[in-house]
Amino acid sequence: MDSIANRVNKLKERFPAGEPHVLEYAARAPTLSDAINYLREIYGNPTSQPSAWAKPLKVSTAPTDPRERARARALESTTEEDSKPEFDVSEYKIKECRNRAGCNCDNYHHEFERRRNPNKTHYSEIPCPNVFNGSWRAPVLCSKGNNCGHSHTVNEASYHPRTYKTKRCLKFDEGTCHYGIKCAYIHGNNDPIAAAWKRKMEMISQPKTSQPVSFAPKVSLASLIQRDEPPPESDLSPSAWTFMPTVKNPVEELNLKMQKRIEELYLKTLCSICYIKEKDTALIPCGHLFCSECLLQTVTAVCPICRRDFRDKLTVFL
């Protein structure tokens, strides 16, 4: 078997424009053919643009012990952590999804959705020039990795504390936005989440002490929506960023639950990529559903959710 250094030299001959850290990452693939296919999807041909759905490289890290394999399979099952009833913007698209449910999920399913935790990693809302060049490319193209001070994905730029709820949602005005309270843009003229977030940022921007202010302010959005004045110091809790609608009586609580249930059922029929068109095409053998228009835009024959190769497409009616 070739060493990593020998593979890097062979890959460098095929891809002269490849960055050293990208070539070294690709050289750790199980076979040289897998590494070449991975680099083709990132760099493409000299006359083509990099694919927006580049297939993640599968590095041989599978456990050999049967007990470890059983534990790894257990992590793929659905957990309560991946299906929280409330929306916490500070955790949105930061953790990897364990059950691979792409529709309206709070966790990311591939590197193009991932967000770094702004409470742990300080970065700006400005896109990284190594990753964004008219369109978002693979985050691995940046040699600084997680230490980069710029945004690497559209979610990092849209849900950044300085850009979150600062621009108007055009899809909402057209009646085609289905993200609900999870949307990063302002919905209409009376968006309660946008108003609460604005008051929250104004309160944080006013220095009260000489202590440094946290990058991601820890103030509950729900507490700001329920009252007009800023909360006192005692209201600052670890449950920051979490938005829960205020319920005044049992009738409103029942209506809220019914409305949420209807929204969940409606979102299940929408494409997991655009959330606009209804699902009408299934991929074989994984069985994930998408709209035909989104599948026509994919360059590689891999599922956008599970990243597995598919052999055929099947038209379905929900």
PDB file of C-alpha atoms in Angstrom:
ATOM      1  CA  MET A   1       0.000   0.000   0.000  1.00  0.00           C
ATOM      2  CA  ASP A   2       1.308   3.466  -0.919  1.00  0.00           C
ATOM      3  CA  SER A   3       2.293   5.802   1.871  1.00  0.00           C
ATOM      4  CA  ILE A   4       0.568   9.143   2.369  1.00  0.00           C
ATOM      5  CA  ALA A   5       3.554  11.011   0.921  1.00  0.00           C
ATOM      6  CA  ASN A   6       3.582   8.864  -2.242  1.00  0.00           C
ATOM      7  CA  ARG A   7      -0.145   9.382  -2.712  1.00  0.00           C
ATOM      8  CA  VAL A   8       0.236  13.133  -2.282  1.00  0.00           C
ATOM      9  CA  ASN A   9       2.891  13.194  -5.023  1.00  0.00           C
ATOM     10  CA  LYS A  10       0.678  11.175  -7.380  1.00  0.00           C
ATOM     11  CA  LEU A  11      -2.318  13.407  -6.697  1.00  0.00           C
ATOM     12  CA  LYS A  12      -0.202  16.520  -7.190  1.00  0.00           C
ATOM     13  CA  GLU A  13       0.735  15.296 -10.685  1.00  0.00           C
ATOM     14  CA  ARG A  14      -2.943  14.906 -11.579  1.00  0.00           C
ATOM     15  CA  PHE A  15      -4.102  18.098  -9.836  1.00  0.00           C
ATOM     16  CA  PRO A  16      -1.301  20.709 -10.022  1.00  0.00           C
ATOM     17  CA  ALA A  17      -3.612  23.453  -8.704  1.00  0.00           C
ATOM     18  CA  GLY A  18      -4.572  21.473  -5.599  1.00  0.00           C
ATOM     19  CA  GLU A  19      -3.753  22.986  -2.226  1.00  0.00           C
ATOM     20  CA  PRO A  20      -1.309  20.884  -0.147  1.00  0.00           C
ATOM     21  CA  HIS A  21      -3.700  20.436   2.787  1.00  0.00           C
ATOM     22  CA  VAL A  22      -6.508  19.312   0.446  1.00  0.00           C
ATOM     23  CA  LEU A  23      -4.237  16.811  -1.303  1.00  0.00           C
ATOM     24  CA  GLU A  24      -3.045  15.432   2.036  1.00  0.00           C
ATOM     25  CA  TYR A  25      -6.658  15.080   3.215  1.00  0.00           C
ATOM     26  CA  ALA A  26      -7.614  13.241   0.009  1.00  0.00           C
ATOM     27  CA  ALA A  27      -4.579  10.960   0.269  1.00  0.00           C
ATOM     28  CA  ARG A  28      -6.066   9.379   3.410  1.00  0.00           C
ATOM     29  CA  ALA A  29      -8.889   7.795   1.393  1.00  0.00           C
ATOM     30  CA  PRO A  30      -9.152   3.978   1.380  1.00  0.00           C
ATOM     31  CA  THR A  31      -7.995   3.801  -2.243  1.00  0.00           C
ATOM     32  CA  LEU A  32      -6.244   6.107  -4.676  1.00  0.00           C
ATOM     33  CA  SER A  33      -9.311   5.977  -6.934  1.00  0.00           C
ATOM     34  CA  ASP A  34     -11.500   7.372  -4.136  1.00  0.00           C
ATOM     35  CA  ALA A  35      -9.040  10.211  -3.598  1.00  0.00           C
ATOM     36  CA  ILE A  36      -9.012  11.066  -7.314  1.00  0.00           C
ATOM     37  CA  ASN A  37     -12.823  11.056  -7.516  1.00  0.00           C
ATOM     38  CA  TYR A  38     -13.026  13.293  -4.457  1.00  0.00           C
ATOM     39  CA  LEU A  39     -10.590  15.845  -5.928  1.00  0.00           C
ATOM     40  CA  ARG A  40     -12.427  15.783  -9.266  1.00  0.00           C
ATOM     41  CA  GLU A  41     -15.648  16.755  -7.504  1.00  0.00           C
ATOM     42  CA  ILE A  42     -13.893  19.676  -5.773  1.00  0.00           C
ATOM     43  CA  TYR A  43     -11.724  21.002  -8.616  1.00  0.00           C
ATOM     44  CA  GLY A  44     -13.467  19.418 -11.606  1.00  0.00           C
ATOM     45  CA  ASN A  45     -11.937  19.723 -15.071  1.00  0.00           C
ATOM     46  CA  PRO A  46      -9.776  22.760 -15.884  1.00  0.00           C
ATOM     47  CA  THR A  47     -12.717  24.320 -17.739  1.00  0.00           C
ATOM     48  CA  SER A  48     -15.494  23.468 -15.248  1.00  0.00           C
ATOM     49  CA  GLN A  49     -16.586  24.970 -11.945  1.00  0.00           C
ATOM     50  CA  PRO A  50     -16.331  23.018  -8.667  1.00  0.00           C
ATOM     51  CA  SER A  51     -19.449  21.084  -7.787  1.00  0.00           C
ATOM     52  CA  ALA A  52     -21.716  22.544  -5.080  1.00  0.00           C
ATOM     53  CA  TRP A  53     -22.551  19.025  -3.919  1.00  0.00           C
ATOM     54  CA  ALA A  54     -19.023  17.613  -3.670  1.00  0.00           C
ATOM     55  CA  LYS A  55     -19.175  14.203  -2.074  1.00  0.00           C
ATOM     56  CA  PRO A  56     -17.426  14.127   1.316  1.00  0.00           C
ATOM     57  CA  LEU A  57     -14.355  11.960   1.428  1.00  0.00           C
ATOM     58  CA  LYS A  58     -14.804   8.661   3.258  1.00  0.00           C
ATOM     59  CA  VAL A  59     -11.671   8.168   5.340  1.00  0.00           C
ATOM     60  CA  SER A  60     -11.139   4.654   6.646  1.00  0.00           C
ATOM     61  CA  THR A  61     -11.942   5.221  10.350  1.00  0.00           C
ATOM     62  CA  ALA A  62     -14.463   2.412  10.894  1.00  0.00           C
ATOM     63  CA  PRO A  63     -13.951   0.518  14.176  1.00  0.00           C
ATOM     64  CA  THR A  64     -12.816  -3.093  13.906  1.00  0.00           C
ATOM     65  CA  ASP A  65     -14.163  -4.293  17.254  1.00  0.00           C
ATOM     66  CA  PRO A  66     -17.764  -5.673  16.958  1.00  0.00           C
ATOM     67  CA  ARG A  67     -18.813  -3.864  20.134  1.00  0.00           C
ATOM     68  CA  GLU A  68     -17.524  -0.568  18.768  1.00  0.00           C
ATOM     69  CA  ARG A  69     -19.421  -1.135  15.500  1.00  0.00           C
ATOM     70  CA  ALA A  70     -22.630  -1.822  17.444  1.00  0.00           C
ATOM     71  CA  ARG A  71     -22.113   1.362  19.436  1.00  0.00           C
ATOM     72  CA  ALA A  72     -21.576   3.342  16.208  1.00  0.00           C
ATOM     73  CA  ARG A  73     -24.800   1.954  14.718  1.00  0.00           C
ATOM     74  CA  ALA A  74     -26.672   2.944  17.868  1.00  0.00           C
ATOM     75  CA  LEU A  75     -25.568   6.549  17.401  1.00  0.00           C
ATOM     76  CA  GLU A  76     -27.299   6.580  14.015  1.00  0.00           C
ATOM     77  CA  SER A  77     -30.712   6.037  15.614  1.00  0.00           C
ATOM     78  CA  THR A  78     -33.147   8.860  16.305  1.00  0.00           C
ATOM     79  CA  THR A  79     -32.478  10.735  19.535  1.00  0.00           C
ATOM     80  CA  GLU A  80     -34.363  13.400  21.461  1.00  0.00           C
ATOM     81  CA  GLU A  81     -31.442  15.730  20.876  1.00  0.00           C
ATOM     82  CA  ASP A  82     -32.098  15.717  17.113  1.00  0.00           C
ATOM     83  CA  SER A  83     -35.837  16.519  17.448  1.00  0.00           C
ATOM     84  CA  LYS A  84     -36.177  19.323  19.968  1.00  0.00           C
ATOM     85  CA  PRO A  85     -39.660  20.868  20.250  1.00  0.00           C
ATOM     86  CA  GLU A  86     -38.288  24.423  20.611  1.00  0.00           C
ATOM     87  CA  PHE A  87     -35.961  26.379  18.325  1.00  0.00           C
ATOM     88  CA  ASP A  88     -32.586  27.426  19.741  1.00  0.00           C
ATOM     89  CA  VAL A  89     -30.739  29.575  17.205  1.00  0.00           C
ATOM     90  CA  SER A  90     -27.453  29.248  19.102  1.00  0.00           C
ATOM     91  CA  GLU A  91     -27.440  25.486  18.342  1.00  0.00           C
ATOM     92  CA  TYR A  92     -28.828  25.675  14.772  1.00  0.00           C
ATOM     93  CA  LYS A  93     -26.759  23.638  12.241  1.00  0.00           C
ATOM     94  CA  ILE A  94     -23.830  23.284  14.688  1.00  0.00           C
ATOM     95  CA  LYS A  95     -24.142  19.576  15.518  1.00  0.00           C
ATOM     96  CA  GLU A  96     -24.243  16.748  12.974  1.00  0.00           C
ATOM     97  CA  CYS A  97     -27.614  15.025  12.594  1.00  0.00           C
ATOM     98  CA  ARG A  98     -27.666  11.416  13.818  1.00  0.00           C
ATOM     99  CA  ASN A  99     -30.866  10.265  12.142  1.00  0.00           C
ATOM    100  CA  ARG A 100     -30.226  11.888   8.728  1.00  0.00           C
ATOM    101  CA  ALA A 101     -33.648  13.591   8.678  1.00  0.00           C
ATOM    102  CA  GLY A 102     -33.177  16.431   6.229  1.00  0.00           C
ATOM    103  CA  CYS A 103     -36.591  18.104   6.433  1.00  0.00           C
ATOM    104  CA  ASN A 104     -36.651  21.130   8.772  1.00  0.00           C
ATOM    105  CA  CYS A 105     -33.917  19.653  10.971  1.00  0.00           C
ATOM    106  CA  ASP A 106     -31.874  21.748  13.416  1.00  0.00           C
ATOM    107  CA  ASN A 107     -28.661  19.772  12.792  1.00  0.00           C
ATOM    108  CA  TYR A 108     -26.442  19.727   9.709  1.00  0.00           C
ATOM    109  CA  HIS A 109     -26.240  16.821   7.242  1.00  0.00           C
ATOM    110  CA  HIS A 110     -23.125  17.754   5.235  1.00  0.00           C
ATOM    111  CA  GLU A 111     -20.270  20.269   5.476  1.00  0.00           C
ATOM    112  CA  PHE A 112     -22.105  22.821   3.322  1.00  0.00           C
ATOM    113  CA  GLU A 113     -24.691  23.280   6.125  1.00  0.00           C
ATOM    114  CA  ARG A 114     -22.394  23.187   9.169  1.00  0.00           C
ATOM    115  CA  ARG A 115     -22.013  26.157  11.509  1.00  0.00           C
ATOM    116  CA  ARG A 116     -19.190  26.633  13.965  1.00  0.00           C
ATOM    117  CA  ASN A 117     -20.381  27.540  17.456  1.00  0.00           C
ATOM    118  CA  PRO A 118     -20.037  31.360  17.707  1.00  0.00           C
ATOM    119  CA  ASN A 119     -19.695  31.048  21.490  1.00  0.00           C
ATOM    120  CA  LYS A 120     -16.502  29.003  21.081  1.00  0.00           C
ATOM    121  CA  THR A 121     -15.059  30.183  17.746  1.00  0.00           C
ATOM    122  CA  HIS A 122     -14.944  33.883  16.899  1.00  0.00           C
ATOM    123  CA  TYR A 123     -15.505  34.582  13.203  1.00  0.00           C
ATOM    124  CA  SER A 124     -17.121  37.373  11.199  1.00  0.00           C
ATOM    125  CA  GLU A 125     -20.165  37.265   8.955  1.00  0.00           C
ATOM    126  CA  ILE A 126     -18.000  38.038   5.891  1.00  0.00           C
ATOM    127  CA  PRO A 127     -17.611  34.986   3.590  1.00  0.00           C
ATOM    128  CA  CYS A 128     -14.144  33.451   3.367  1.00  0.00           C
ATOM    129  CA  PRO A 129     -12.566  34.305  -0.029  1.00  0.00           C
ATOM    130  CA  ASN A 130     -11.113  30.779  -0.258  1.00  0.00           C
ATOM    131  CA  VAL A 131     -14.581  29.224   0.029  1.00  0.00           C
ATOM    132  CA  PHE A 132     -16.936  31.796  -1.517  1.00  0.00           C
ATOM    133  CA  ASN A 133     -16.301  32.904  -5.100  1.00  0.00           C
ATOM    134  CA  GLY A 134     -19.708  33.837  -6.458  1.00  0.00           C
ATOM    135  CA  SER A 135     -21.065  30.602  -4.960  1.00  0.00           C
ATOM    136  CA  TRP A 136     -20.305  28.559  -1.849  1.00  0.00           C
ATOM    137  CA  ARG A 137     -17.672  25.850  -2.316  1.00  0.00           C
ATOM    138  CA  ALA A 138     -16.243  23.126  -0.074  1.00  0.00           C
ATOM    139  CA  PRO A 139     -15.091  24.493   3.341  1.00  0.00           C
ATOM    140  CA  VAL A 140     -12.023  22.215   3.136  1.00  0.00           C
ATOM    141  CA  LEU A 141     -10.578  24.615   0.524  1.00  0.00           C
ATOM    142  CA  CYS A 142      -9.621  26.992   3.354  1.00  0.00           C
ATOM    143  CA  SER A 143      -6.279  25.959   4.845  1.00  0.00           C
ATOM    144  CA  LYS A 144      -7.086  27.612   8.204  1.00  0.00           C
ATOM    145  CA  GLY A 145     -10.047  25.297   8.828  1.00  0.00           C
ATOM    146  CA  ASN A 146     -12.036  26.066  11.978  1.00  0.00           C
ATOM    147  CA  ASN A 147      -9.496  28.746  12.957  1.00  0.00           C
ATOM    148  CA  CYS A 148     -10.484  30.965  10.020  1.00  0.00           C
ATOM    149  CA  GLY A 149     -11.982  34.325  10.999  1.00  0.00           C
ATOM    150  CA  HIS A 150     -14.543  34.352   8.157  1.00  0.00           C
ATOM    151  CA  SER A 151     -17.745  32.428   7.426  1.00  0.00           C
ATOM    152  CA  HIS A 152     -17.355  29.099   5.617  1.00  0.00           C
ATOM    153  CA  THR A 153     -21.034  28.295   4.866  1.00  0.00           C
ATOM    154  CA  VAL A 154     -24.208  30.188   4.048  1.00  0.00           C
ATOM    155  CA  ASN A 155     -25.602  29.259   7.472  1.00  0.00           C
ATOM    156  CA  GLU A 156     -22.600  30.778   9.245  1.00  0.00           C
ATOM    157  CA  ALA A 157     -23.134  34.033   7.346  1.00  0.00           C
ATOM    158  CA  SER A 158     -26.953  34.123   7.647  1.00  0.00           C
ATOM    159  CA  TYR A 159     -27.229  33.094  11.321  1.00  0.00           C
ATOM    160  CA  HIS A 160     -24.295  35.167  12.523  1.00  0.00           C
ATOM    161  CA  PRO A 161     -25.289  37.363  15.521  1.00  0.00           C
ATOM    162  CA  ARG A 162     -24.582  40.521  13.486  1.00  0.00           C
ATOM    163  CA  THR A 163     -26.657  39.475  10.448  1.00  0.00           C
ATOM    164  CA  TYR A 164     -29.414  37.333  12.011  1.00  0.00           C
ATOM    165  CA  LYS A 165     -32.865  38.953  11.513  1.00  0.00           C
ATOM    166  CA  THR A 166     -31.430  42.076   9.832  1.00  0.00           C
ATOM    167  CA  LYS A 167     -32.688  41.530   6.263  1.00  0.00           C
ATOM    168  CA  ARG A 168     -36.196  41.028   4.932  1.00  0.00           C
ATOM    169  CA  CYS A 169     -37.199  37.545   3.730  1.00  0.00           C
ATOM    170  CA  LEU A 170     -38.176  37.783   0.062  1.00  0.00           C
ATOM    171  CA  LYS A 171     -39.627  34.269   0.015  1.00  0.00           C
ATOM    172  CA  PHE A 172     -41.965  35.176   2.876  1.00  0.00           C
ATOM    173  CA  ASP A 173     -43.280  38.140   0.887  1.00  0.00           C
ATOM    174  CA  GLU A 174     -43.910  35.770  -2.028  1.00  0.00           C
ATOM    175  CA  GLY A 175     -45.556  33.208   0.262  1.00  0.00           C
ATOM    176  CA  THR A 176     -42.959  30.500  -0.424  1.00  0.00           C
ATOM    177  CA  CYS A 177     -40.888  30.502   2.813  1.00  0.00           C
ATOM    178  CA  HIS A 178     -41.511  27.406   4.944  1.00  0.00           C
ATOM    179  CA  TYR A 179     -38.798  27.839   7.587  1.00  0.00           C
ATOM    180  CA  GLY A 180     -41.169  29.513  10.066  1.00  0.00           C
ATOM    181  CA  ILE A 181     -39.447  30.685  13.253  1.00  0.00           C
ATOM    182  CA  LYS A 182     -36.190  29.101  12.040  1.00  0.00           C
ATOM    183  CA  CYS A 183     -35.782  31.549   9.159  1.00  0.00           C
ATOM    184  CA  ALA A 184     -32.762  33.868   9.468  1.00  0.00           C
ATOM    185  CA  TYR A 185     -34.599  36.777   7.842  1.00  0.00           C
ATOM    186  CA  ILE A 186     -37.401  39.129   8.901  1.00  0.00           C
ATOM    187  CA  HIS A 187     -40.950  37.924   8.203  1.00  0.00           C
ATOM    188  CA  GLY A 188     -43.289  40.831   7.460  1.00  0.00           C
ATOM    189  CA  ASN A 189     -43.513  44.142   9.294  1.00  0.00           C
ATOM    190  CA  ASN A 190     -44.345  42.705  12.728  1.00  0.00           C
ATOM    191  CA  ASP A 191     -41.900  39.849  13.232  1.00  0.00           C
ATOM    192  CA  PRO A 192     -41.777  39.306  17.040  1.00  0.00           C
ATOM    193  CA  ILE A 193     -38.493  37.384  16.872  1.00  0.00           C
ATOM    194  CA  ALA A 194     -36.803  40.145  14.856  1.00  0.00           C
ATOM    195  CA  ALA A 195     -38.047  42.818  17.275  1.00  0.00           C
ATOM    196  CA  ALA A 196     -36.858  40.822  20.286  1.00  0.00           C
ATOM    197  CA  TRP A 197     -33.474  40.183  18.692  1.00  0.00           C
ATOM    198  CA  LYS A 198     -33.062  43.907  17.954  1.00  0.00           C
ATOM    199  CA  ARG A 199     -33.795  44.860  21.577  1.00  0.00           C
ATOM    200  CA  LYS A 200     -31.450  42.131  22.719  1.00  0.00           C
ATOM    201  CA  MET A 201     -28.547  43.407  20.608  1.00  0.00           C
ATOM    202  CA  GLU A 202     -29.237  47.009  21.670  1.00  0.00           C
ATOM    203  CA  MET A 203     -29.080  45.988  25.323  1.00  0.00           C
ATOM    204  CA  ILE A 204     -25.806  44.115  24.815  1.00  0.00           C
ATOM    205  CA  SER A 205     -24.276  47.011  22.860  1.00  0.00           C
ATOM    206  CA  GLN A 206     -24.704  49.295  25.906  1.00  0.00           C
ATOM    207  CA  PRO A 207     -21.668  48.661  28.158  1.00  0.00           C
ATOM    208  CA  LYS A 208     -22.722  48.338  31.808  1.00  0.00           C
ATOM    209  CA  THR A 209     -19.423  47.137  33.292  1.00  0.00           C
ATOM    210  CA  SER A 210     -15.807  46.857  32.283  1.00  0.00           C
ATOM    211  CA  GLN A 211     -16.210  43.108  31.717  1.00  0.00           C
ATOM    212  CA  PRO A 212     -15.937  41.935  28.074  1.00  0.00           C
ATOM    213  CA  VAL A 213     -19.226  41.091  26.382  1.00  0.00           C
ATOM    214  CA  SER A 214     -19.791  37.548  25.142  1.00  0.00           C
ATOM    215  CA  PHE A 215     -19.724  37.126  21.358  1.00  0.00           C
ATOM    216  CA  ALA A 216     -23.174  35.490  21.416  1.00  0.00           C
ATOM    217  CA  PRO A 217     -25.342  37.365  23.993  1.00  0.00           C
ATOM    218  CA  LYS A 218     -27.055  35.150  26.557  1.00  0.00           C
ATOM    219  CA  VAL A 219     -30.521  36.708  26.795  1.00  0.00           C
ATOM    220  CA  SER A 220     -33.781  34.811  26.400  1.00  0.00           C
ATOM    221  CA  LEU A 221     -35.746  35.875  23.317  1.00  0.00           C
ATOM    222  CA  ALA A 222     -38.978  34.741  24.956  1.00  0.00           C
ATOM    223  CA  SER A 223     -38.460  37.103  27.909  1.00  0.00           C
ATOM    224  CA  LEU A 224     -37.973  40.035  25.540  1.00  0.00           C
ATOM    225  CA  ILE A 225     -41.092  39.194  23.552  1.00  0.00           C
ATOM    226  CA  GLN A 226     -43.280  39.037  26.660  1.00  0.00           C
ATOM    227  CA  ARG A 227     -42.397  42.563  27.813  1.00  0.00           C
ATOM    228  CA  ASP A 228     -41.209  45.836  26.308  1.00  0.00           C
ATOM    229  CA  GLU A 229     -38.457  46.798  28.776  1.00  0.00           C
ATOM    230  CA  PRO A 230     -35.087  45.000  28.853  1.00  0.00           C
ATOM    231  CA  PRO A 231     -34.826  42.277  31.534  1.00  0.00           C
ATOM    232  CA  PRO A 232     -32.709  42.849  34.675  1.00  0.00           C
ATOM    233  CA  GLU A 233     -29.406  41.122  35.292  1.00  0.00           C
ATOM    234  CA  SER A 234     -31.114  38.223  37.093  1.00  0.00           C
ATOM    235  CA  ASP A 235     -32.900  37.181  33.882  1.00  0.00           C
ATOM    236  CA  LEU A 236     -29.671  36.281  32.079  1.00  0.00           C
ATOM    237  CA  SER A 237     -29.817  32.487  31.936  1.00  0.00           C
ATOM    238  CA  PRO A 238     -28.001  29.712  30.009  1.00  0.00           C
ATOM    239  CA  SER A 239     -31.195  29.094  28.031  1.00  0.00           C
ATOM    240  CA  ALA A 240     -30.399  32.078  25.831  1.00  0.00           C
ATOM    241  CA  TRP A 241     -31.459  32.399  22.218  1.00  0.00           C
ATOM    242  CA  THR A 242     -34.340  29.963  22.826  1.00  0.00           C
ATOM    243  CA  PHE A 243     -37.692  31.184  21.501  1.00  0.00           C
ATOM    244  CA  MET A 244     -40.932  29.703  22.807  1.00  0.00           C
ATOM    245  CA  PRO A 245     -44.307  31.279  21.906  1.00  0.00           C
ATOM    246  CA  THR A 246     -46.245  32.741  24.831  1.00  0.00           C
ATOM    247  CA  VAL A 247     -49.455  30.801  25.655  1.00  0.00           C
ATOM    248  CA  LYS A 248     -52.202  32.741  27.463  1.00  0.00           C
ATOM    249  CA  ASN A 249     -54.970  30.167  27.841  1.00  0.00           C
ATOM    250  CA  PRO A 250     -55.712  26.483  27.069  1.00  0.00           C
ATOM    251  CA  VAL A 251     -57.586  27.357  23.861  1.00  0.00           C
ATOM    252  CA  GLU A 252     -54.598  29.196  22.441  1.00  0.00           C
ATOM    253  CA  GLU A 253     -52.352  26.356  23.574  1.00  0.00           C
ATOM    254  CA  LEU A 254     -54.495  23.827  21.685  1.00  0.00           C
ATOM    255  CA  ASN A 255     -54.576  26.024  18.579  1.00  0.00           C
ATOM    256  CA  LEU A 256     -50.812  26.424  18.752  1.00  0.00           C
ATOM    257  CA  LYS A 257     -50.289  22.665  18.939  1.00  0.00           C
ATOM    258  CA  MET A 258     -52.659  22.072  16.006  1.00  0.00           C
ATOM    259  CA  GLN A 259     -50.937  24.757  13.943  1.00  0.00           C
ATOM    260  CA  LYS A 260     -47.524  23.262  14.693  1.00  0.00           C
ATOM    261  CA  ARG A 261     -48.763  19.778  13.780  1.00  0.00           C
ATOM    262  CA  ILE A 262     -50.182  21.011  10.473  1.00  0.00           C
ATOM    263  CA  GLU A 263     -46.898  22.767   9.693  1.00  0.00           C
ATOM    264  CA  GLU A 264     -44.915  19.595  10.448  1.00  0.00           C
ATOM    265  CA  LEU A 265     -47.151  17.496   8.193  1.00  0.00           C
ATOM    266  CA  TYR A 266     -46.871  20.095   5.422  1.00  0.00           C
ATOM    267  CA  LEU A 267     -43.080  20.285   5.674  1.00  0.00           C
ATOM    268  CA  LYS A 268     -42.813  16.500   5.357  1.00  0.00           C
ATOM    269  CA  THR A 269     -44.150  16.727   1.784  1.00  0.00           C
ATOM    270  CA  LEU A 270     -41.701  19.474   0.728  1.00  0.00           C
ATOM    271  CA  CYS A 271     -38.335  18.919  -0.921  1.00  0.00           C
ATOM    272  CA  SER A 272     -35.520  18.657   1.644  1.00  0.00           C
ATOM    273  CA  ILE A 273     -33.295  20.933  -0.477  1.00  0.00           C
ATOM    274  CA  CYS A 274     -35.444  23.898  -1.574  1.00  0.00           C
ATOM    275  CA  TYR A 275     -38.446  23.568   0.808  1.00  0.00           C
ATOM    276  CA  ILE A 276     -40.604  24.990  -2.019  1.00  0.00           C
ATOM    277  CA  LYS A 277     -41.546  22.172  -4.418  1.00  0.00           C
ATOM    278  CA  GLU A 278     -43.235  18.974  -3.284  1.00  0.00           C
ATOM    279  CA  LYS A 279     -41.308  15.708  -3.220  1.00  0.00           C
ATOM    280  CA  ASP A 280     -41.941  13.696  -6.387  1.00  0.00           C
ATOM    281  CA  THR A 281     -38.744  11.678  -6.966  1.00  0.00           C
ATOM    282  CA  ALA A 282     -37.172   8.934  -4.842  1.00  0.00           C
ATOM    283  CA  LEU A 283     -33.538   7.848  -5.063  1.00  0.00           C
ATOM    284  CA  ILE A 284     -32.680   4.148  -5.229  1.00  0.00           C
ATOM    285  CA  PRO A 285     -31.512   2.444  -3.027  1.00  0.00           C
ATOM    286  CA  CYS A 286     -31.488   4.970  -0.127  1.00  0.00           C
ATOM    287  CA  GLY A 287     -35.139   6.023  -0.669  1.00  0.00           C
ATOM    288  CA  HIS A 288     -34.735   9.742   0.165  1.00  0.00           C
ATOM    289  CA  LEU A 289     -37.269  12.011  -1.543  1.00  0.00           C
ATOM    290  CA  PHE A 290     -36.674  15.302  -3.377  1.00  0.00           C
ATOM    291  CA  CYS A 291     -38.275  17.369  -6.102  1.00  0.00           C
ATOM    292  CA  SER A 292     -37.224  16.629  -9.666  1.00  0.00           C
ATOM    293  CA  GLU A 293     -35.968  20.188 -10.282  1.00  0.00           C
ATOM    294  CA  CYS A 294     -33.408  20.027  -7.456  1.00  0.00           C
ATOM    295  CA  LEU A 295     -32.155  16.623  -8.608  1.00  0.00           C
ATOM    296  CA  LEU A 296     -31.597  17.982 -12.112  1.00  0.00           C
ATOM    297  CA  GLN A 297     -29.205  20.563 -10.642  1.00  0.00           C
ATOM    298  CA  THR A 298     -27.031  17.981  -8.858  1.00  0.00           C
ATOM    299  CA  VAL A 299     -23.777  17.283 -10.680  1.00  0.00           C
ATOM    300  CA  THR A 300     -22.771  14.047  -8.959  1.00  0.00           C
ATOM    301  CA  ALA A 301     -24.878  10.898  -8.620  1.00  0.00           C
ATOM    302  CA  VAL A 302     -24.990  11.004  -4.815  1.00  0.00           C
ATOM    303  CA  CYS A 303     -27.873  11.600  -2.409  1.00  0.00           C
ATOM    304  CA  PRO A 304     -27.693  15.156  -0.915  1.00  0.00           C
ATOM    305  CA  ILE A 305     -28.724  13.790   2.517  1.00  0.00           C
ATOM    306  CA  CYS A 306     -26.907  10.489   3.139  1.00  0.00           C
ATOM    307  CA  ARG A 307     -24.176  11.096   0.481  1.00  0.00           C
ATOM    308  CA  ARG A 308     -24.588   7.539  -0.849  1.00  0.00           C
ATOM    309  CA  ASP A 309     -24.378   6.749  -4.560  1.00  0.00           C
ATOM    310  CA  PHE A 310     -27.783   6.157  -6.146  1.00  0.00           C
ATOM    311  CA  ARG A 311     -28.432   3.932  -9.150  1.00  0.00           C
ATOM    312  CA  ASP A 312     -31.785   5.218 -10.347  1.00  0.00           C
ATOM    313  CA  LYS A 313     -34.615   7.703  -9.753  1.00  0.00           C
ATOM    314  CA  LEU A 314     -38.251   6.750  -9.209  1.00  0.00           C
ATOM    315  CA  THR A 315     -41.207   9.112  -9.635  1.00  0.00           C
ATOM    316  CA  VAL A 316     -43.609   8.936  -6.687  1.00  0.00           C
ATOM    317  CA  PHE A 317     -46.867  10.617  -5.688  1.00  0.00           C
ATOM    318  CA  LEU A 318     -47.411  11.633  -2.051  1.00  0.00           C
TER     319      LEU A 318
END
